[in-house]
Coordinates of C-alpha atoms and ligand atoms in Angstrom, one line a residue:
M21 CA -0.8 5.2 17.4
T22 CA -0.6 8.9 17.1
I23 CA 0.3 10.8 14.0
S24 CA 1.6 14.2 14.7
P25 CA 0.1 16.9 12.5
P26 CA 2.6 18.5 10.0
A27 CA 2.6 21.8 12.0
A28 CA 4.0 20.0 15.0
Q29 CA 6.9 18.4 13.1
S30 CA 10.5 19.3 14.0
E31 CA 13.1 20.1 11.4
S32 CA 14.6 16.6 11.4
E33 CA 11.2 14.9 10.8
S34 CA 10.7 16.6 7.5
K35 CA 13.9 15.1 6.1
V36 CA 13.4 12.2 3.6
S37 CA 14.9 9.5 5.8
A38 CA 12.9 10.6 9.0
L39 CA 9.7 10.8 7.1
L40 CA 10.3 7.3 5.6
S41 CA 10.9 5.8 9.0
R42 CA 7.8 7.3 10.4
L43 CA 5.7 6.0 7.6
E44 CA 7.3 2.6 7.7
E45 CA 6.5 2.4 11.4
Q46 CA 2.9 3.5 10.8
F47 CA 2.4 0.8 8.1
T48 CA 4.0 -1.9 10.1
E49 CA 1.7 -1.2 13.0
A50 CA -1.3 -1.4 10.6
G51 CA -0.2 -4.8 9.4
V52 CA 0.9 -3.8 5.9
D53 CA 3.0 -6.4 4.0
S54 CA 5.8 -4.3 2.6
P55 CA 6.0 -1.2 4.8
E56 CA 9.4 0.0 3.7
L57 CA 8.6 -0.3 0.0
D58 CA 5.2 1.3 0.2
A59 CA 6.6 4.3 2.2
Q60 CA 9.2 4.8 -0.5
L61 CA 6.6 4.5 -3.3
I62 CA 4.3 7.0 -1.7
L63 CA 7.0 9.6 -1.0
A64 CA 8.5 9.1 -4.5
V65 CA 5.1 9.6 -6.3
V66 CA 4.5 12.8 -4.2
L67 CA 7.9 14.2 -4.9
G68 CA 7.8 13.1 -8.6
C69 CA 11.1 11.2 -8.3
D70 CA 12.0 7.6 -8.3
R71 CA 13.0 5.5 -5.2
A72 CA 16.7 5.6 -6.1
H73 CA 16.6 9.4 -5.7
L74 CA 15.3 9.0 -2.2
H75 CA 18.1 6.7 -1.3
A76 CA 20.6 9.1 -2.8
H77 CA 19.2 12.1 -0.8
P78 CA 18.2 10.9 2.6
E79 CA 19.0 14.3 4.2
K80 CA 16.9 16.4 1.8
A81 CA 14.1 18.4 3.4
V82 CA 10.6 17.5 2.2
P83 CA 8.5 20.7 1.7
H84 CA 5.5 21.2 3.9
E85 CA 2.8 20.8 1.2
A86 CA 4.4 17.5 0.1
I87 CA 4.3 16.2 3.6
E88 CA 0.6 16.9 3.7
R89 CA 0.0 15.0 0.5
V90 CA 2.2 12.1 1.7
E91 CA 0.2 12.0 5.0
A92 CA -3.1 11.8 3.1
L93 CA -1.9 8.9 0.9
A94 CA -0.3 7.2 3.9
Q95 CA -3.6 7.3 5.8
R96 CA -5.2 5.4 2.9
R97 CA -2.5 2.8 3.0
T98 CA -2.8 2.5 6.8
A99 CA -6.5 1.7 6.2
R100 CA -5.2 -1.1 4.0
E101 CA -6.2 0.3 0.7
P102 CA -4.1 -1.4 -2.0
M103 CA -1.1 0.5 -3.3
A104 CA -2.3 0.0 -6.9
Y105 CA -5.5 2.0 -6.1
I106 CA -3.5 4.7 -4.3
L107 CA -1.0 5.0 -7.2
G108 CA -3.6 4.4 -9.8
E109 CA -1.4 2.0 -11.6
R110 CA -0.1 -1.6 -11.5
E111 CA 2.5 -3.2 -13.7
F112 CA 1.5 -6.4 -15.6
W113 CA 3.4 -8.1 -18.3
S114 CA 5.8 -5.1 -18.0
M115 CA 3.0 -2.7 -19.0
P116 CA 1.9 0.0 -16.5
F117 CA -1.9 -0.5 -16.4
L118 CA -4.2 2.1 -15.1
V119 CA -6.4 0.7 -12.3
S120 CA -9.4 2.0 -10.5
P121 CA -11.5 0.5 -7.7
D122 CA -13.9 -0.6 -10.4
V123 CA -11.4 -3.3 -11.5
L124 CA -9.5 -6.2 -10.0
I125 CA -5.8 -5.3 -9.6
P126 CA -3.9 -7.4 -12.2
R127 CA -2.1 -10.2 -10.5
P128 CA 1.2 -11.9 -11.5
E129 CA -0.4 -15.4 -11.8
S130 CA -2.7 -14.1 -14.6
E131 CA 0.4 -13.5 -16.8
L132 CA 0.2 -17.3 -17.4
L133 CA -3.0 -16.6 -19.4
V134 CA -1.0 -14.2 -21.6
E135 CA 1.9 -16.5 -21.9
R136 CA -0.3 -19.5 -23.1
A137 CA -2.5 -17.2 -25.4
V138 CA 0.6 -15.9 -27.1
A139 CA 2.2 -19.4 -27.4
L140 CA -1.0 -20.9 -28.9
S141 CA -1.7 -18.1 -31.3
G142 CA 1.6 -17.7 -33.0
Y143 CA 3.2 -14.3 -33.7
G144 CA 2.0 -13.6 -37.3
G145 CA -1.5 -15.0 -37.0
E146 CA -4.6 -12.9 -37.4
S147 CA -6.1 -14.4 -34.4
R148 CA -9.5 -13.4 -33.1
I149 CA -9.1 -13.3 -29.3
L150 CA -11.7 -12.9 -26.6
D151 CA -10.8 -11.7 -23.1
L152 CA -13.8 -12.8 -21.1
C153 CA -14.3 -10.9 -17.8
A154 CA -11.7 -8.4 -19.0
G155 CA -11.8 -5.9 -16.1
S156 CA -8.9 -3.5 -16.6
G157 CA -8.1 -5.3 -19.9
A158 CA -4.7 -6.4 -18.7
V159 CA -4.8 -9.9 -20.1
G160 CA -6.4 -9.0 -23.5
L161 CA -4.2 -5.9 -24.0
A162 CA -1.0 -7.7 -23.0
V163 CA -1.9 -10.4 -25.7
A164 CA -2.7 -7.7 -28.2
S165 CA 0.7 -6.0 -27.5
E166 CA 2.5 -9.3 -28.3
L167 CA 0.5 -10.2 -31.4
P168 CA 0.5 -7.4 -33.9
Q169 CA -2.1 -9.0 -36.2
A170 CA -4.6 -10.1 -33.5
Q171 CA -8.1 -8.5 -33.0
V172 CA -9.0 -8.5 -29.4
T173 CA -12.5 -8.3 -27.9
L174 CA -12.6 -7.1 -24.2
L175 CA -15.8 -8.2 -22.6
D176 CA -17.1 -7.5 -19.2
L177 CA -20.4 -7.3 -17.3
C178 CA -19.4 -4.0 -15.7
P179 CA -19.4 -0.9 -17.9
K180 CA -17.2 1.0 -15.4
A181 CA -14.6 -1.8 -15.7
L182 CA -14.7 -1.5 -19.4
G183 CA -14.1 2.3 -19.0
A184 CA -10.8 1.4 -17.4
A185 CA -10.1 -1.1 -20.2
K186 CA -10.8 1.6 -22.7
R187 CA -8.4 4.0 -21.0
N188 CA -5.7 1.3 -21.1
A189 CA -6.3 0.5 -24.8
E190 CA -5.8 4.2 -25.4
K191 CA -2.7 4.4 -23.2
F192 CA -1.0 1.5 -25.0
G193 CA -2.1 2.6 -28.6
L194 CA -4.2 -0.6 -29.1
V195 CA -7.6 1.0 -29.8
S196 CA -7.7 0.1 -33.5
R197 CA -7.3 -3.6 -32.7
T198 CA -9.5 -3.6 -29.7
R199 CA -13.3 -3.9 -29.3
L200 CA -15.2 -3.4 -26.0
V201 CA -18.4 -5.3 -25.3
V202 CA -20.6 -5.0 -22.1
S203 CA -22.1 -8.4 -21.7
D204 CA -23.1 -11.1 -19.2
L205 CA -20.6 -13.7 -20.6
F206 CA -21.5 -14.5 -24.2
D207 CA -25.0 -13.1 -24.1
A208 CA -24.4 -9.9 -26.2
L209 CA -22.2 -11.5 -28.9
A210 CA -23.7 -12.0 -32.3
V211 CA -25.0 -15.5 -33.0
G212 CA -22.3 -17.4 -35.0
E213 CA -19.5 -15.1 -33.9
E214 CA -16.3 -17.1 -33.6
F215 CA -13.0 -16.7 -31.8
D216 CA -9.7 -18.6 -32.2
L217 CA -8.9 -18.2 -28.5
I218 CA -10.8 -17.2 -25.4
A219 CA -8.9 -16.3 -22.2
S220 CA -10.6 -15.6 -19.0
N221 CA -9.9 -14.7 -15.4
P222 CA -13.4 -14.9 -14.1
P223 CA -14.5 -14.3 -10.5
Y224 CA -13.6 -17.6 -8.8
V225 CA -13.4 -17.1 -5.0
A226 CA -16.0 -19.1 -3.0
S227 CA -18.5 -16.6 -1.4
R228 CA -17.8 -17.8 2.2
E229 CA -14.1 -17.3 1.7
L230 CA -14.3 -13.7 0.6
D231 CA -14.3 -12.1 4.1
G232 CA -11.2 -14.2 5.1
L233 CA -9.1 -12.7 2.4
M234 CA -6.6 -10.0 3.3
P235 CA -8.3 -6.6 3.9
E236 CA -6.7 -5.1 0.7
V237 CA -8.8 -7.6 -1.3
S238 CA -11.9 -8.1 0.9
S239 CA -12.6 -4.4 1.7
F240 CA -11.4 -2.7 -1.5
E241 CA -11.5 -4.9 -4.6
P242 CA -14.8 -5.3 -6.4
R243 CA -16.9 -8.2 -5.2
L244 CA -18.2 -8.6 -8.7
A245 CA -14.7 -9.5 -9.9
L246 CA -14.1 -12.0 -7.1
D247 CA -17.3 -13.7 -6.0
G248 CA -17.7 -17.0 -7.9
G249 CA -20.7 -18.2 -5.8
A250 CA -21.0 -21.1 -3.3
D251 CA -18.0 -23.1 -4.5
G252 CA -16.5 -20.2 -6.6
M253 CA -17.2 -22.1 -9.8
D254 CA -20.5 -20.5 -11.0
L255 CA -18.8 -18.6 -13.8
I256 CA -16.2 -21.3 -14.6
R257 CA -19.0 -23.8 -15.2
R258 CA -21.0 -21.4 -17.4
I259 CA -17.9 -20.5 -19.4
I260 CA -16.8 -24.1 -20.0
E261 CA -20.4 -25.1 -21.0
K262 CA -21.0 -22.1 -23.4
A263 CA -17.6 -21.4 -24.9
P264 CA -17.7 -24.1 -27.6
A265 CA -20.6 -22.2 -29.3
C266 CA -18.3 -19.3 -30.2
L267 CA -14.9 -21.1 -30.4
A268 CA -13.5 -22.1 -33.8
R269 CA -12.6 -25.7 -34.3
G270 CA -9.1 -26.3 -32.9
G271 CA -9.4 -23.1 -30.9
Y272 CA -8.5 -22.8 -27.3
L273 CA -10.2 -21.9 -24.0
L274 CA -7.9 -20.7 -21.2
I275 CA -9.4 -20.2 -17.7
E276 CA -7.7 -19.1 -14.6
M277 CA -8.9 -20.7 -11.4
D278 CA -8.1 -21.8 -7.9
P279 CA -6.0 -25.0 -8.0
R280 CA -8.7 -26.7 -5.9
Q281 CA -11.2 -26.2 -8.7
M282 CA -9.1 -28.0 -11.5
D283 CA -10.6 -31.5 -11.0
E284 CA -14.2 -30.3 -11.1
A285 CA -13.5 -27.9 -14.0
E286 CA -12.0 -30.7 -16.1
A287 CA -15.0 -33.0 -15.2
V288 CA -17.3 -30.3 -16.5
S289 CA -15.3 -30.0 -19.7
E290 CA -15.5 -33.8 -20.3
E291 CA -19.3 -33.7 -19.7
Q292 CA -19.6 -30.8 -22.1
G293 CA -18.2 -33.1 -24.8
S294 CA -16.9 -30.5 -27.3
Y295 CA -13.3 -30.4 -26.1
H296 CA -10.7 -33.0 -27.1
S297 CA -7.9 -32.2 -24.7
A298 CA -7.2 -30.6 -21.4
R299 CA -3.9 -29.3 -20.0
R300 CA -3.1 -27.7 -16.7
H301 CA -0.5 -25.0 -16.3
K302 CA 1.3 -24.1 -13.1
D303 CA 1.9 -20.5 -11.9
L304 CA 5.2 -19.3 -10.5
A305 CA 4.3 -20.6 -7.1
G306 CA 4.0 -24.1 -8.7
R307 CA 0.2 -24.2 -8.3
E308 CA -2.1 -25.4 -11.1
R309 CA -3.6 -22.1 -12.1
V310 CA -4.8 -22.2 -15.8
L311 CA -6.8 -24.9 -17.5
E312 CA -6.3 -25.1 -21.2
L313 CA -9.1 -26.8 -23.3
E314 CA -8.9 -27.4 -27.0
R315 CA -12.1 -27.3 -29.0
A316 CA -12.5 -30.5 -31.0
Ligands
LIG12 N1 -6.5 -14.8 -7.4 C1 -7.5 -13.8 -6.9 C2 -7.4 -13.8 -5.4 O1 -7.3 -14.8 -4.8 C3 -8.9 -14.1 -7.3 C4 -9.0 -13.7 -8.7 C5 -10.4 -14.0 -9.2 O2 -11.4 -14.2 -8.6 N2 -10.5 -13.8 -10.5 O3 -7.5 -12.7 -4.8

């Protein structure tokens, strides 16, 4: 595949429609999932307009400097860098979260954690909520945005990830009800500290499966946020074993996992002995994705 430098472009190639077709072709060749959409998103962000505007003005000429910026972003997408890192943003729970390569890109299935956390907490309650392995803060901040009285602790092992969470807390005006804690799971929490609900999307991919994931994930997203050890359950096990120590009676633990891990996770919770019920919740694809454990 050859990409003609901007200087060699003819008049027609600098029109919106021609530029979009060229990018789409480039992305298709690179194996990108949604070449047309991604081409539009890149051109729209560079021109500072929305996609509808591109549709309405296909014949508009794109200025030379804009083409250079588009080409630079398009190169990154061709190398399979995720759109969320290129744009610096990803929508989750209808909130535009800032994302950087230090954090996992929020995924639609994690909205199930938010949905359950909100349902279990009740709107007016002064719930103390812990987002464990918070990354960008998407789960905890979405919950905070739904529950005006809740106090949310965003905890992560990675200080840079919490930097992203902090910027998001500021962006959504949630700083006063948000606390950031750098910690290896529960280690840095005060002895005796209690939460009413813990929600977690921990790393849960089996180490040997990491390299087989799509390049957007395996080459660009942080390993720390994905690698769950030999069977992907290292963190899930530790969380189920340790959570009861800082979970109020009748409180809930919500953990996202791979559907194949559900049986084992439930067995660990039974062995742990401090939970009195377990429920499984399915994601939009109909796969069991969140395990809900109630503290006895
Ligand atoms: N669902 C993610 C994926 O398959 C994994 C998320 C995680 O490990 N927390 O890419």
